[in-house]
Each structure stands twice: as C-alpha cells, then as structure tokens.
GROMACS .gro file of C-alpha atoms in nm:
model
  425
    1UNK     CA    1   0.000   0.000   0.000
    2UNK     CA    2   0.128   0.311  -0.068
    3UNK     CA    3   0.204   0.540   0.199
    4UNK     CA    4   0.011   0.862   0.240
    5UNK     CA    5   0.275   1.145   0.249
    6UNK     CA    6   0.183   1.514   0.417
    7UNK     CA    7   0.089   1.799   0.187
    8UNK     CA    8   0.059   2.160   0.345
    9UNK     CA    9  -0.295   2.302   0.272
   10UNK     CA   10  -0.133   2.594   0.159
   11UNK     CA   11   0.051   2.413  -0.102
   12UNK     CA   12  -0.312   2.283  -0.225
   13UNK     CA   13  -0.511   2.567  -0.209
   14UNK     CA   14  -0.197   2.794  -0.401
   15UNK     CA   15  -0.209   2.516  -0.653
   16UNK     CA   16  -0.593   2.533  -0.683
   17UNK     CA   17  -0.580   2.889  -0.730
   18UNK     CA   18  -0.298   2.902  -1.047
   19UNK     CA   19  -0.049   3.030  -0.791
   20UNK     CA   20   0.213   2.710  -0.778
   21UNK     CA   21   0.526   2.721  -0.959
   22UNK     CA   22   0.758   2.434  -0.967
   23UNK     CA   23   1.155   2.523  -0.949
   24UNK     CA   24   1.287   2.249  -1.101
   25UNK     CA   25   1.680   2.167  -1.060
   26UNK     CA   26   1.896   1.906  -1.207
   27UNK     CA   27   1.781   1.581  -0.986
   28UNK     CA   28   1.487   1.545  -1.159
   29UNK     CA   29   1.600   1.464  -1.481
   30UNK     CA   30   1.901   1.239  -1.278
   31UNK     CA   31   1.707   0.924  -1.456
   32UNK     CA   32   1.822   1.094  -1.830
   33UNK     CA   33   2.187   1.052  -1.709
   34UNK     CA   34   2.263   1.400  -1.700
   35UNK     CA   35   2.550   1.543  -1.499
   36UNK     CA   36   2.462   1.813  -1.231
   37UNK     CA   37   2.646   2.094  -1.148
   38UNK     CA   38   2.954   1.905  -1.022
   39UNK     CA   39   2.905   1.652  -1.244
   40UNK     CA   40   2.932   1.872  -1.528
   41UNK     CA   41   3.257   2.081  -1.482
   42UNK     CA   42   3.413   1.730  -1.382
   43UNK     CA   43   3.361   1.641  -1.770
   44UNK     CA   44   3.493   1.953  -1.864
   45UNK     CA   45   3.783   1.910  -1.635
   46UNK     CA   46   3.792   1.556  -1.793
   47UNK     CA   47   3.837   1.662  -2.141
   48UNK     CA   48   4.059   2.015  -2.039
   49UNK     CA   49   4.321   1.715  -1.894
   50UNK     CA   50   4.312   1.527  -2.236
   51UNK     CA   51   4.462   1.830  -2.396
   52UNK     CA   52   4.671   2.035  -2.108
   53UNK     CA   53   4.761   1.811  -1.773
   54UNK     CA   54   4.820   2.132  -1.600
   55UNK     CA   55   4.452   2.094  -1.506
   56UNK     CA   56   4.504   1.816  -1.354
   57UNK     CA   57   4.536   1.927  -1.021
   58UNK     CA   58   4.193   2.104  -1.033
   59UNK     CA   59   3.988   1.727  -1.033
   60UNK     CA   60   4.110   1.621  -0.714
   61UNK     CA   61   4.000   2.034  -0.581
   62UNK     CA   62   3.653   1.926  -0.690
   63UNK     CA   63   3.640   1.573  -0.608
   64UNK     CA   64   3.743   1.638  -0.248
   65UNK     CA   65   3.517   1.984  -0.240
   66UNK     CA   66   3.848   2.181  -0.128
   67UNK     CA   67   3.787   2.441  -0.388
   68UNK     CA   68   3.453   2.533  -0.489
   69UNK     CA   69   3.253   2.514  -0.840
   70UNK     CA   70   3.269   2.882  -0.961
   71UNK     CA   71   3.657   2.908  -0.803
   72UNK     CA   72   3.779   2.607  -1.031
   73UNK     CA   73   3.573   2.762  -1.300
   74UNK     CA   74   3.720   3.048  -1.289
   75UNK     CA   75   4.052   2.889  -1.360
   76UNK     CA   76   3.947   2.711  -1.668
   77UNK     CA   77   3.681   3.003  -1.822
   78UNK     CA   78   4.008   3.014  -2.100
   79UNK     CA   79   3.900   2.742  -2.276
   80UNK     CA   80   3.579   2.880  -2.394
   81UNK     CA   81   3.561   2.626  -2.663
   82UNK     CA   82   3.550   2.304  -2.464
   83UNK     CA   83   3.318   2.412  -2.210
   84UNK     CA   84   3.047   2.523  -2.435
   85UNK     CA   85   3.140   2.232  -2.662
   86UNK     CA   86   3.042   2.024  -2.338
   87UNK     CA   87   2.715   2.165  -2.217
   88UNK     CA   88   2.610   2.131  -2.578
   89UNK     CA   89   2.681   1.724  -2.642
   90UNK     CA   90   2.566   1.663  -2.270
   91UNK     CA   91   2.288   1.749  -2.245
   92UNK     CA   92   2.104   1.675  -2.623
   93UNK     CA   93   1.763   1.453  -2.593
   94UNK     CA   94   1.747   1.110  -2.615
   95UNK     CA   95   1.436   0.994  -2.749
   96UNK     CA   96   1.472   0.615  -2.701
   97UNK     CA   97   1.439   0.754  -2.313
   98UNK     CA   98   1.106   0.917  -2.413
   99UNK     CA   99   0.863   0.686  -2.125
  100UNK     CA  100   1.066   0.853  -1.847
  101UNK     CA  101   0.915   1.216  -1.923
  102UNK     CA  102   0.580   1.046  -1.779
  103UNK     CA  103   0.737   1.207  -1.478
  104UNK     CA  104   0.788   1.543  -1.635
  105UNK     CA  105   0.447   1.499  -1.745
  106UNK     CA  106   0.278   1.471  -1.368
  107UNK     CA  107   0.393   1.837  -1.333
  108UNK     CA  108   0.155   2.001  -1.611
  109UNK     CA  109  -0.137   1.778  -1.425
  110UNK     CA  110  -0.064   2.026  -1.132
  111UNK     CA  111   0.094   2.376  -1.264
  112UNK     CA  112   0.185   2.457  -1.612
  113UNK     CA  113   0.381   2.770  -1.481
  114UNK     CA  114   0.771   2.617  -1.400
  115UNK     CA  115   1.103   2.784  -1.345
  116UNK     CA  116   1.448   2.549  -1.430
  117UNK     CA  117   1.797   2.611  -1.401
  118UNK     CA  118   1.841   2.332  -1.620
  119UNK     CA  119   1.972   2.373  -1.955
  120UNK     CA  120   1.820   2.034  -2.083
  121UNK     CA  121   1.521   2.040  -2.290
  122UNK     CA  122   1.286   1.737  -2.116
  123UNK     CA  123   1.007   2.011  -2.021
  124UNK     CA  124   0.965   2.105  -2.329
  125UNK     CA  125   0.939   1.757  -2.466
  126UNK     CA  126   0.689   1.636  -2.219
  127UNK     CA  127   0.489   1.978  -2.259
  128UNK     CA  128   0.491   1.838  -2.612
  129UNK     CA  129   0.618   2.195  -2.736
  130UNK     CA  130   0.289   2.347  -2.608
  131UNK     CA  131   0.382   2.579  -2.334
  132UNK     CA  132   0.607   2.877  -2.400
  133UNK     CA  133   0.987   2.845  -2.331
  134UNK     CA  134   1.121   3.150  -2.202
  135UNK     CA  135   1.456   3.173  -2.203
  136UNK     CA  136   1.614   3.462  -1.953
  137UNK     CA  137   1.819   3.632  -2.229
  138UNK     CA  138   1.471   3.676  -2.408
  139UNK     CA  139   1.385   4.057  -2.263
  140UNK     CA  140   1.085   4.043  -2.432
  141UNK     CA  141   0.896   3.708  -2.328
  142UNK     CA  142   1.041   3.763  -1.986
  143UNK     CA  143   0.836   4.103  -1.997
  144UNK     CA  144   0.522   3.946  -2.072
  145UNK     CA  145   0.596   3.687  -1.799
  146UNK     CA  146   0.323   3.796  -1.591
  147UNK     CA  147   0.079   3.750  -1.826
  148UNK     CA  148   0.131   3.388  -1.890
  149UNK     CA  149  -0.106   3.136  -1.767
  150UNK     CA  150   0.155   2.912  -1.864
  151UNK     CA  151   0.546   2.904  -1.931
  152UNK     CA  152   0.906   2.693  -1.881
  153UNK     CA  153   1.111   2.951  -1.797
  154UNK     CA  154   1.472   2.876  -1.844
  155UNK     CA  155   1.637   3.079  -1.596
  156UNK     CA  156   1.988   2.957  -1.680
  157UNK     CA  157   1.930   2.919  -2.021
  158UNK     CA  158   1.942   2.627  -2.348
  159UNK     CA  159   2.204   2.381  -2.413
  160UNK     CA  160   2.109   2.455  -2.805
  161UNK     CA  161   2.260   2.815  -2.730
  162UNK     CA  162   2.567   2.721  -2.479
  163UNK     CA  163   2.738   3.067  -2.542
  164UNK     CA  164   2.447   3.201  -2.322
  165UNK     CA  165   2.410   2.939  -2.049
  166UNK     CA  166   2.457   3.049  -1.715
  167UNK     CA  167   2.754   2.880  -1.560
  168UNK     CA  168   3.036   3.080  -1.513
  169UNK     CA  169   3.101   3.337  -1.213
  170UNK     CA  170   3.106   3.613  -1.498
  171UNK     CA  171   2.723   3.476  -1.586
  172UNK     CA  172   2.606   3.452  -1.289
  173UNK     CA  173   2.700   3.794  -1.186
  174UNK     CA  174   2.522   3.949  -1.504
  175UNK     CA  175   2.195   3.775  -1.442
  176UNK     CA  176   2.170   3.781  -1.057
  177UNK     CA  177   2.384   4.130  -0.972
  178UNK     CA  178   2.253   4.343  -1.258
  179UNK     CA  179   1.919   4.546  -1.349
  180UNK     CA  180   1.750   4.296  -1.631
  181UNK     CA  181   1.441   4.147  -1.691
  182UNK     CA  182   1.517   3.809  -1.568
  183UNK     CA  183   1.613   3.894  -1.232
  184UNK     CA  184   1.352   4.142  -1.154
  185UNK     CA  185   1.045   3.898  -1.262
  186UNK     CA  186   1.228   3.651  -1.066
  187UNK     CA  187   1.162   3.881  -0.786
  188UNK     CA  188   0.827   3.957  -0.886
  189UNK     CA  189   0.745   3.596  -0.871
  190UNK     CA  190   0.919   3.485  -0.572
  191UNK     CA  191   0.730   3.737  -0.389
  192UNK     CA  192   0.388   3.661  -0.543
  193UNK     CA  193   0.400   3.308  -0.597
  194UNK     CA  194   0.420   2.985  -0.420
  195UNK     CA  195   0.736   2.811  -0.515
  196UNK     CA  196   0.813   2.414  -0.509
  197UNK     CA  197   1.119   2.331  -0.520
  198UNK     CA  198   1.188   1.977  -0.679
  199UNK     CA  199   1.554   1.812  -0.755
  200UNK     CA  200   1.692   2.164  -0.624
  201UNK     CA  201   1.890   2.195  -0.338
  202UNK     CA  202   1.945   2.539  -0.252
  203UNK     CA  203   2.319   2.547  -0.284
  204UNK     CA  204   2.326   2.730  -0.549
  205UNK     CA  205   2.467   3.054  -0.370
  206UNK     CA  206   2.266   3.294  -0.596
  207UNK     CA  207   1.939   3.173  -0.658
  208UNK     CA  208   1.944   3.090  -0.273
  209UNK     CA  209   2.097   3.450  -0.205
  210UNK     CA  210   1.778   3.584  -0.388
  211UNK     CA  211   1.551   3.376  -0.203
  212UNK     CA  212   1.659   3.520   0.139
  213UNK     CA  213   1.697   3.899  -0.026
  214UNK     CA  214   1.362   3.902  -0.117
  215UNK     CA  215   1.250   3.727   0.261
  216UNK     CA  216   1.443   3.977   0.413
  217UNK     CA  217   1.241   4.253   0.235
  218UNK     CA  218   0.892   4.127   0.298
  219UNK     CA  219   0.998   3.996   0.672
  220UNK     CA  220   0.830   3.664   0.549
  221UNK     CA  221   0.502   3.834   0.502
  222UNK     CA  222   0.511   3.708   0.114
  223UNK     CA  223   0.383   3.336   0.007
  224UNK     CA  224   0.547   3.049   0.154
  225UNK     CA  225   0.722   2.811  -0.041
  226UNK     CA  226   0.853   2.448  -0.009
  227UNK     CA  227   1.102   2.209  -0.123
  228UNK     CA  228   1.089   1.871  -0.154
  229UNK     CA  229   1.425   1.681   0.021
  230UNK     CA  230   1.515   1.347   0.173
  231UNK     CA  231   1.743   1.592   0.392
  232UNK     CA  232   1.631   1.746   0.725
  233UNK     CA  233   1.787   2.059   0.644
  234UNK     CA  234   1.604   2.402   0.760
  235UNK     CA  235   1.537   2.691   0.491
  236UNK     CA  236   1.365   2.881   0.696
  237UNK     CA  237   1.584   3.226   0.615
  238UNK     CA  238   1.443   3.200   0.252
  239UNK     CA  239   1.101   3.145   0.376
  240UNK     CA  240   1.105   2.802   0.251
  241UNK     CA  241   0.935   2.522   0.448
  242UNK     CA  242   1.123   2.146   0.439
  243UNK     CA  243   0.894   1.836   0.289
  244UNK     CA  244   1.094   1.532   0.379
  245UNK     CA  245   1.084   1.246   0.209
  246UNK     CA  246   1.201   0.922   0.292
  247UNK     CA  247   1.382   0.916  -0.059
  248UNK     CA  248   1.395   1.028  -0.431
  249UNK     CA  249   1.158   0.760  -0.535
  250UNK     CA  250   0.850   0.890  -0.326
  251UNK     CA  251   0.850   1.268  -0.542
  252UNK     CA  252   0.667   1.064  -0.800
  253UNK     CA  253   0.431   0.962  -0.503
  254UNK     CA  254   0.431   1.336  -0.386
  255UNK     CA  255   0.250   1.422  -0.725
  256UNK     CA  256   0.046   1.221  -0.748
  257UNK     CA  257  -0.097   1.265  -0.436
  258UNK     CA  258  -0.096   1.615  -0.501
  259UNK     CA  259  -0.304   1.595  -0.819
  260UNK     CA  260  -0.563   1.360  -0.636
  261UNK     CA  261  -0.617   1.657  -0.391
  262UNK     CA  262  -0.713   1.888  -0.675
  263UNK     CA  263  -0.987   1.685  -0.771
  264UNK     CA  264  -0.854   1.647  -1.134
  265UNK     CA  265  -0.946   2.002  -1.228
  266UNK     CA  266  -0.619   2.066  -1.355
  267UNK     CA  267  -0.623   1.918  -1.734
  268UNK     CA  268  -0.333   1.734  -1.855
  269UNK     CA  269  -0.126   1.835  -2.171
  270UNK     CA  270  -0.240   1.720  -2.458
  271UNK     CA  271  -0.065   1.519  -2.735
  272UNK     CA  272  -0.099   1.802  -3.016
  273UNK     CA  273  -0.023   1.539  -3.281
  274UNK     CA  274  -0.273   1.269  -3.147
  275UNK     CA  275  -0.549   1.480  -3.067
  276UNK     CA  276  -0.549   1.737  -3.317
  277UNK     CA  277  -0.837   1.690  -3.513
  278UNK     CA  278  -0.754   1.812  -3.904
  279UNK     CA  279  -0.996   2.041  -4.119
  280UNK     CA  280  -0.928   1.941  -4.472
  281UNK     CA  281  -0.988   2.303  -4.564
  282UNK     CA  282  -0.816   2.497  -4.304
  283UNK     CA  283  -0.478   2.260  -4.407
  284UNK     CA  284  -0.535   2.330  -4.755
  285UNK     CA  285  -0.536   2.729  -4.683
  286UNK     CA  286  -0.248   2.690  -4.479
  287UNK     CA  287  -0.053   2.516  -4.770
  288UNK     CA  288  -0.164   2.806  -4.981
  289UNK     CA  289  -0.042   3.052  -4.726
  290UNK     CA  290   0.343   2.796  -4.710
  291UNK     CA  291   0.349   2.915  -5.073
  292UNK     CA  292   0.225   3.271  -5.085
  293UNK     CA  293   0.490   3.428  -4.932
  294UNK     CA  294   0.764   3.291  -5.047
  295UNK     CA  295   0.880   3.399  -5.438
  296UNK     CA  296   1.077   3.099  -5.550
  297UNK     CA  297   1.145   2.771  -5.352
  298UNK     CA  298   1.479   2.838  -5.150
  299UNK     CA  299   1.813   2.633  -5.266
  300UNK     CA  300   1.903   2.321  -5.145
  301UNK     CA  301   2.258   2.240  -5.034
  302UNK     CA  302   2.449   2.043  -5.265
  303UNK     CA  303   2.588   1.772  -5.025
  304UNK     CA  304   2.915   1.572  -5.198
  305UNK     CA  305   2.941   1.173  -5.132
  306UNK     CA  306   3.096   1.243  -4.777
  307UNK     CA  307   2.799   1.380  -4.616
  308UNK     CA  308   2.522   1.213  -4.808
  309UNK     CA  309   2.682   0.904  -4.632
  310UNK     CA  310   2.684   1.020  -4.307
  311UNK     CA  311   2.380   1.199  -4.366
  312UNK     CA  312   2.245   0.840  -4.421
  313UNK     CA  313   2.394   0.696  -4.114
  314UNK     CA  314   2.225   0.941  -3.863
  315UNK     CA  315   1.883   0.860  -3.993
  316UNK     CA  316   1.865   0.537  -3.841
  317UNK     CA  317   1.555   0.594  -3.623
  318UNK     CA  318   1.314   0.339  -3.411
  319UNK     CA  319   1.052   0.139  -3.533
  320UNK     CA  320   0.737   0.326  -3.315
  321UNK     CA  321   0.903   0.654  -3.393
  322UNK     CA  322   0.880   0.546  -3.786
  323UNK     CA  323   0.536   0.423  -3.730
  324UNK     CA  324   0.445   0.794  -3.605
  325UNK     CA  325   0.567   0.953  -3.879
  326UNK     CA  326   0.396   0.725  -4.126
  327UNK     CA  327   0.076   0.778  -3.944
  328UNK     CA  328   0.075   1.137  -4.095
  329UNK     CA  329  -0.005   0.990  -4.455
  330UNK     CA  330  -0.365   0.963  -4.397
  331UNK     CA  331  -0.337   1.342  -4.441
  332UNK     CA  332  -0.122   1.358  -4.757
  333UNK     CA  333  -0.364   1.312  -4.987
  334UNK     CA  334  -0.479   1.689  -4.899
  335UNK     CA  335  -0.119   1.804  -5.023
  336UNK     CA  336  -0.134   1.564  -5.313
  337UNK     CA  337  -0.431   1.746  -5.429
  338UNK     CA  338  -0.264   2.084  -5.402
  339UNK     CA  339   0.068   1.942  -5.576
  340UNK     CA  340  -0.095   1.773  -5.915
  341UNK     CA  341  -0.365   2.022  -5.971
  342UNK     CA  342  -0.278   2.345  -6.162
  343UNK     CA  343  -0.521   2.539  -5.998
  344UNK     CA  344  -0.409   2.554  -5.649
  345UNK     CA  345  -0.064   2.643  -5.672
  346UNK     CA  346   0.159   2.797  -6.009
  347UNK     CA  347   0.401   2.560  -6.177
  348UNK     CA  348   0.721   2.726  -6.060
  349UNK     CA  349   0.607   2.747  -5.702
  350UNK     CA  350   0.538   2.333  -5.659
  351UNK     CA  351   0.906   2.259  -5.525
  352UNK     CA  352   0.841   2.535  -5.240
  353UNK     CA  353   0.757   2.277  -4.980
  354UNK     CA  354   0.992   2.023  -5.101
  355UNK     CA  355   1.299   2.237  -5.110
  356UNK     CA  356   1.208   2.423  -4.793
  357UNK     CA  357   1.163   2.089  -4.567
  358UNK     CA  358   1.487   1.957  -4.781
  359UNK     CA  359   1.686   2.305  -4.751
  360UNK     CA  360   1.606   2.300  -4.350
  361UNK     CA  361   1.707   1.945  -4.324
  362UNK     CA  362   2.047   1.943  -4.466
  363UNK     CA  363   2.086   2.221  -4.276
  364UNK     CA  364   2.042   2.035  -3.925
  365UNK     CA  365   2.145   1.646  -4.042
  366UNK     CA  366   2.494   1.676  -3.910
  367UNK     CA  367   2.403   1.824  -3.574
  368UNK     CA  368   2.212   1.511  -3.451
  369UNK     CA  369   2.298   1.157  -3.432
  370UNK     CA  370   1.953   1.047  -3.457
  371UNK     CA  371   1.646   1.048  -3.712
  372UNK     CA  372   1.388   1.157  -3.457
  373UNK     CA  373   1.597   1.469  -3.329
  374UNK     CA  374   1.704   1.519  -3.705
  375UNK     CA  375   1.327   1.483  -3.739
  376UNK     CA  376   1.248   1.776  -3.473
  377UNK     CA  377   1.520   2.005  -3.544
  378UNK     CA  378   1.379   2.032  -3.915
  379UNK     CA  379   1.044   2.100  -3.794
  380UNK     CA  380   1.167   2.360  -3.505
  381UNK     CA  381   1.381   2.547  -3.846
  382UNK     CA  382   1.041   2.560  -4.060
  383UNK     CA  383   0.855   2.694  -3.768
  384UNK     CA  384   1.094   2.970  -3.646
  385UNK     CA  385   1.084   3.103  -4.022
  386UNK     CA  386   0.673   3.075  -4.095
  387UNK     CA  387   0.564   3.128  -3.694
  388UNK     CA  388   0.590   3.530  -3.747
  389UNK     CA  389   0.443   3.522  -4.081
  390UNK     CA  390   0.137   3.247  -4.050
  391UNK     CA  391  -0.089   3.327  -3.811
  392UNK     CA  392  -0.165   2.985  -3.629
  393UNK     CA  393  -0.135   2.871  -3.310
  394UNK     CA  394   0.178   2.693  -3.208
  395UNK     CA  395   0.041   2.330  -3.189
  396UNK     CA  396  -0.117   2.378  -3.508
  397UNK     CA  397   0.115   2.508  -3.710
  398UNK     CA  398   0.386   2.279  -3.548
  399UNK     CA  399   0.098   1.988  -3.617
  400UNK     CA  400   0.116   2.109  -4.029
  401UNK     CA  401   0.468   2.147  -4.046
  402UNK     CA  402   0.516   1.735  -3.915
  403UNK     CA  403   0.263   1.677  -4.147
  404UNK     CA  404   0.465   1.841  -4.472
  405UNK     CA  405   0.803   1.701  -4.340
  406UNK     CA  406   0.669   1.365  -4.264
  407UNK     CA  407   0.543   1.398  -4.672
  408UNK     CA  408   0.840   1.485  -4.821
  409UNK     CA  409   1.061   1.271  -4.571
  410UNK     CA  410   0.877   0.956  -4.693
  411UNK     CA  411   0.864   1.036  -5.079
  412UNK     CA  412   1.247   1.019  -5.038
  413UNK     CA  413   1.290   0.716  -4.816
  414UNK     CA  414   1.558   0.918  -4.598
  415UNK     CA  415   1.431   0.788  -4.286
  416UNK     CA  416   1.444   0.431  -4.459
  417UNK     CA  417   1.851   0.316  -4.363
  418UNK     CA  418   1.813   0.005  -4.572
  419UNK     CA  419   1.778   0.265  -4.877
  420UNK     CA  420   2.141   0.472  -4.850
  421UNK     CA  421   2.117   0.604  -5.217
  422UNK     CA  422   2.396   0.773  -5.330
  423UNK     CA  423   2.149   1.053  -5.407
  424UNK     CA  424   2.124   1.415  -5.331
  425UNK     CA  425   1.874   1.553  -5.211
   0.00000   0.00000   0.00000
C-alpha cells in the first residue's frame, strides 16, 4: 500500500488557485543521465586534462570539495571552446528515453507555470512543445511573464545556445547582480507566488541569495514556499518550508498525491499530434499561405558523397518513432491534391515545400545523431521562419509542419537506412 505522504494546505489551495510554480533543478532529470552541477565541470575538467595536464590538479579540488565550483571555474573560463562544446553534447535529448518524461508529465497535471535552471530540454518535450519556453536572455517574453497562464522559464538558459548558459562566475553575476528582466520577474514571482522546489537543493549561492533577499524585504510576510528533500535541512531564512521524504523515489508519489487533492481540475497536456483533429480546408489554406509568401522555392545544399553518407547513417531511427511519422499519410492526400492540380498552386512554385523541408534538413542532419531529433530540429527550423508570418497557433502550425516534413521525408525514403542512395537531395 502506498504510503500517504503530508501535503501543506497551503501548497493545495496555491495550486488550486494558479499560484504554484515548480523550481525544477537538475535531480529530476538524474534518470536521463545527465551530470549536475559538479558533475558537469568534472567532464569539462575531464576533457581540459586530455589536452593540457596542468589541469590536472583542479579534479582532485573538486572531487574532495576543497575548492569550490565557480573558483575552479574560474581557472578554466580560458577554454571557452571546450566548455560550451560540453554543455552542448551533454545534455542533447534522447528519445529512445522518451517513457521517463511520464514524470515530467505529472507536473503540467498540477501547474503549467515552471522555473528550471536546467539547460536540458525534457520540459519542453513532455509539454509536447505546447507551453512557451522562455529563455532569460529573451527581454521580451520575460516582460510578458506575468501575463502567462503558462510558461518553462529557463532561468539559466538552453544547451542549443551554450554561449548564453549560465555557468560561469562572470554569468552569474550578469543575471543575478545586474538590473535585467530576468532577475527582476524573478523577484516579482518569488514574492507573489508559491514556489516548489523539486531536484533543487538550494546550494546554489545565488538563486538561494535571492531567495533570502527578497524574505528579508517582505519579513516573510510574502507566500510560503517548499522544497521537496530526503534531507532534514532548515530553509527557513528564505522562507522556505522542508517536505521530507524518505527518498527520491517517493517525489513521484508526492504528485500524485498532489493531483488527487485537486480533484482532477487541472487538465493534462495534450498530445498536439494525437489529438489534433484536421480540417481538410483549413490545411489546404495553410498550404496556400506555405506558398504565398515565399517567391521561388529556396536552394538546397548540394551535399558531396561524404555527407550524403553520413547523412544516411544518422537517420537510423526506431521502429514506433517510424510508425508515427507514417501515421501522418492519412493526411497527404490533402497536399497531393494541391501538388498535381494546376489550380491551387503555379508551376514554378510546386518545389516550395519540397525544397524548404529539404533546404532545412540538410541544414540540421549533421548536428544530430539520430532520425527523430534530425526529425524535430527540421520542424523547429520551418517553424521559427513561418511562426511570425502564418498566423496559427503553435500546436497547429507545429501539427502542419510534421505533417509536410513527414510527406516529403517519406517520398524520399531518408528515414528508410536500408535505402542509403547515393542521391542528393
């Protein structure tokens, strides 16, 4: 039987109300493999050794906690190059790990408005895309902040931009000592909000610094917030109350449990590419509106032997992620339509979809190791170009987009590895 954990009423009712944010830190995606803090500038250290021994010393500072993070940081912040190189390849998505977002997923069942220092992209995946990613460096989204009902606010930044994460002392001093945007709706919504803290530990000196600067100015007359730990430690100077748990395992528990006291009014996130129903005319505007604006299609890359190879070898995807995309075809006879009859669409404008879902692809091949990401990173190019000049909502137009790469993917057989055709594309 499972065992009936404690939930503050004040937890509830803030999370009844819209007024619970989740903080989420790097133990809750520990189950993807990805390195925390520590973990991380040990694989930079790692690879710094491999090329320069004089770093050498510097591991056994960190491993025995003699010198701290940002100090040994601050003595390897030279080698740009290898520590961006890093937080990029560390922490890319693996789909074939896809069943262990259902975790993820338990958080949108309770709030859909999080905060992450994470630089890993697993919210996003379990949100399914949905829910706005705000990223700190963004001045704009971060203004509208307060207006969202909804967001995944990124408050250290994305491993896809690693120039911008937040990690040295340098970074952290320009996001948490300086007049921006980020820091003062961070303020805005420690002060307002109810925060739960979940794989964070409040070591982080300046997000914990913040925490007891903004106590310190209310006198703990602003919403209380919590933290879920298997530690008995007391955060009571940041106005933070302790919810032990007996280990890691029971935060799964924790949600649940939550969720069940909110009666199921929250509504979970829905799978925009299972449940979107399609209107036959509304996709055939929209493929009128793919071509309208564009002039001529756009070039495609000439790839020579080398990379048509290794283009080949990186498209080796799973068999239930090649099932999904072939479950799009009961729509392509919509585009087919548009394609072969002269009406719809001039003659010199019928390679615009082809080329642009072929131009974005080569583009993005030989950044991923995998069809699927391959896959997603085609259809994130297409929508940052048409998002600002289409105007559909982001799960539908992210829906249509699958829908046209998915079409042109499979008239070419590249996600087919048993096909490598010396071809270009």
């Amino acid at each position: 039987m499972t065992k009936k954990l404690f939930i503050p009423k004040s937890l509830i009712e803030n999370a009844k109300n819209n007024n619970l944010v989740f903080f989420i830190g790097a133990g809750f995606s520990r189950d993807f493999g990805f390195p925390d803090w520590n973990g991380l500038v040990k694989i930079i250290l790692e690879k710094m050794i491999d090329e320069n021994p004089k770093y050498k010393p510097f591991l056994a500072l960190l491993e025995s906690g003699t010198m701290g993070v940002l100090d040994i940081l601050e003595h390897m912040k030279s080698e740009k190059r290898i520590i961006r190189d890093t937080i990029y390849k560390e922490f890319k998505y693996d789909i074939s790990k896809e069943e262990l977002l259902e975790k993820h997923r338990k958080l949108f069942g309770i709030s859909k408005k999080i905060i992450t220092t994470n630089y890993d992209q697993l919210l996003e995946k379990a949100a399914k895309e949905q829910i706005d990613k705000v990223v700190y460096k963004n001045a704009h989204l971060m203004g509208q902040i307060h207006n969202l009902d909804e967001f995944i606010l990124k408050i250290h930044g994305d491993y896809e931009f690693a120039d911008d994460c937040v990690l040295l002392r340098e970074d952290y001093e320009k996001l948490y000592d300086k007049d921006n945007a980020a820091l003062a709706q961070m303020k805005s919504i420690i002060a307002s909000k109810s925060i739960l803290f979940i794989g964070f530990s409040l070591t982080d000196p300046y997000v914990s610094h913040l925490f007891e600067y903004v106590n310190k100015i209310y006198n703990g007359y602003h919403e209380k917030s919590f933290i879920l730990s298997v530690n008995n430690d007391d955060f009571t100077k940041y106005n933070v109350t302790n919810i032990q748990l007996e280990n890691h395992d029971q935060i799964v528990t924790f949600l649940e449990q939550l969720s069940e006291k909110l009666g199921g009014e929250k509504p979970k996130v829905k799978n925009e590419d299972q449940d979107e129903d399609l209107d036959e005319d509304d996709f055939k505007s929209f493929l009128l509106d793919f071509n309208k604006n564009k002039k001529k299609a756009p070039d495609v890359l000439d790839l020579n032997e080398e990379e048509i190879e290794n283009k080949y070898e990186k498209m080796v995807c799973s068999e239930s992620f090649r099932k999904e995309i072939e479950a799009y075809s009961s729509y392509f006879p919509s585009i087919d339509e548009i394609m072969m009859s002269p009406s719809y669409i001039d003659f010199d404008k019928k390679t615009i979809i082809t080329s642009t879902v072929r131009s974005s692809y080569n583009r993005v091949h030989n950044r991923f190791d995998s069809g699927e990401s391959i896959f997603e990173a085609t259809v994130d190019e297409i929508y940052d170009e048409y998002s600002s000049e289409l105007s559909y909502k982001k799960a539908k137009l992210r829906f249509y987009i699958k829908i046209l790469v998915s079409w042109t993917i499979i008239g070419c057989d590249i996600f087919n590895e048993d096909k490598r055709k010396k071809v270009s594309l």
